[in-house]
Amino acid sequence: MIIDHPLLGPRDASEFVYKGDAALIHRPDGMAEDALEAFIDYGYLRDNPAGEHRELWFHEQGDRSWLVVTRNTLTHEIASVELARDVARREGRNK
């Protein structure tokens, strides 16, 4: 599988490590009243979708960037690749 890195261009998937659902960008508020339940859900509950899915990938054997890869889990076709930093900022996480 080839991942078209937004900064470095096409790279072999063996350079990356799959880190899970891109929803991990939305870390719960540790100070919230329901923080324990929210972190249990955040850490352990995952969907296992068939079809298009947004995933976090880490470029371990390259520039060490985090990417959000939108990929079809049935065909492995990649629809888009974005820097996770840009996705987080666009979705309201600016830290």
Short mmCIF file of C-alpha atoms in Angstrom, two decimals:
data_model
loop_
_atom_site.label_atom_id
_atom_site.label_comp_id
_atom_site.label_asym_id
_atom_site.label_seq_id
_atom_site.Cartn_x
_atom_site.Cartn_y
_atom_site.Cartn_z
CA MET A 1 0.00 0.00 0.00
CA ILE A 2 1.32 3.46 -0.89
CA ILE A 3 0.51 6.43 1.34
CA ASP A 4 0.79 9.79 -0.43
CA HIS A 5 2.38 11.83 2.36
CA PRO A 6 1.31 15.51 2.12
CA LEU A 7 4.90 16.75 2.55
CA LEU A 8 7.09 13.91 1.24
CA GLY A 9 5.00 12.42 -1.54
CA PRO A 10 4.27 8.71 -2.12
CA ARG A 11 5.73 6.44 0.59
CA ASP A 12 5.45 2.70 1.19
CA ALA A 13 3.11 1.79 4.07
CA SER A 14 5.96 -0.15 5.72
CA GLU A 15 7.40 3.23 6.80
CA PHE A 16 4.27 3.89 8.89
CA VAL A 17 2.62 2.48 11.98
CA TYR A 18 -1.17 2.26 12.16
CA LYS A 19 -2.32 3.86 15.42
CA GLY A 20 -6.11 3.50 15.26
CA ASP A 21 -9.25 5.47 14.64
CA ALA A 22 -8.72 9.16 13.85
CA ALA A 23 -11.30 9.96 16.56
CA LEU A 24 -8.34 9.66 18.96
CA ILE A 25 -7.60 13.28 18.04
CA HIS A 26 -10.58 14.21 20.23
CA ARG A 27 -9.09 13.45 23.65
CA PRO A 28 -11.60 13.89 26.51
CA ASP A 29 -11.32 16.66 29.07
CA GLY A 30 -9.51 15.15 32.05
CA MET A 31 -11.10 17.68 34.39
CA ALA A 32 -14.70 16.94 33.39
CA GLU A 33 -17.07 15.35 35.88
CA ASP A 34 -17.37 12.21 33.73
CA ALA A 35 -13.64 12.04 32.92
CA LEU A 36 -13.11 8.43 34.05
CA GLU A 37 -15.95 7.08 31.90
CA ALA A 38 -14.91 9.28 28.98
CA PHE A 39 -11.29 8.05 29.12
CA ILE A 40 -12.37 4.41 29.36
CA ASP A 41 -14.46 4.88 26.22
CA TYR A 42 -11.63 6.82 24.57
CA GLY A 43 -9.01 4.18 25.35
CA TYR A 44 -10.90 0.95 24.82
CA LEU A 45 -14.04 1.30 22.69
CA ARG A 46 -13.48 1.19 18.93
CA ASP A 47 -15.66 0.70 15.90
CA ASN A 48 -14.57 -1.83 13.32
CA PRO A 49 -16.15 -0.41 10.16
CA ALA A 50 -16.28 -2.02 6.76
CA GLY A 51 -15.77 0.65 4.13
CA GLU A 52 -14.42 4.20 4.33
CA HIS A 53 -12.72 4.99 7.63
CA ARG A 54 -10.47 7.76 8.99
CA GLU A 55 -7.32 6.40 10.63
CA LEU A 56 -4.25 7.73 12.41
CA TRP A 57 -0.90 6.68 10.99
CA PHE A 58 2.54 7.58 12.39
CA HIS A 59 5.48 8.01 9.99
CA GLU A 60 7.93 6.12 12.19
CA GLN A 61 10.54 5.43 9.50
CA GLY A 62 10.45 8.96 8.09
CA ASP A 63 9.73 12.45 9.36
CA ARG A 64 7.79 11.16 12.43
CA SER A 65 4.64 13.03 11.44
CA TRP A 66 1.11 11.98 12.31
CA LEU A 67 -1.33 11.57 9.43
CA VAL A 68 -5.07 11.12 9.09
CA VAL A 69 -5.59 8.62 6.29
CA THR A 70 -9.09 8.12 4.90
CA ARG A 71 -9.07 4.56 3.62
CA ASN A 72 -11.57 1.95 2.48
CA THR A 73 -11.00 -1.00 4.82
CA LEU A 74 -12.41 -3.44 2.26
CA THR A 75 -10.32 -2.41 -0.75
CA HIS A 76 -7.44 -0.53 0.98
CA GLU A 77 -8.00 2.32 -1.48
CA ILE A 78 -6.85 5.60 0.06
CA ALA A 79 -9.18 8.54 -0.55
CA SER A 80 -7.15 11.23 1.24
CA VAL A 81 -4.12 11.84 3.44
CA GLU A 82 -3.77 14.91 5.68
CA LEU A 83 -1.44 15.99 8.45
CA ALA A 84 -3.18 15.20 11.75
CA ARG A 85 -2.15 18.64 13.02
CA ASP A 86 -4.16 20.30 10.24
CA VAL A 87 -7.19 18.07 10.85
CA ALA A 88 -7.12 18.76 14.59
CA ARG A 89 -6.89 22.50 14.05
CA ARG A 90 -9.71 22.46 11.51
CA GLU A 91 -11.87 20.50 13.95
CA GLY A 92 -11.27 22.92 16.81
CA ARG A 93 -8.24 21.44 18.61
CA ASN A 94 -5.64 24.21 18.39
CA LYS A 95 -3.20 23.04 21.09
#
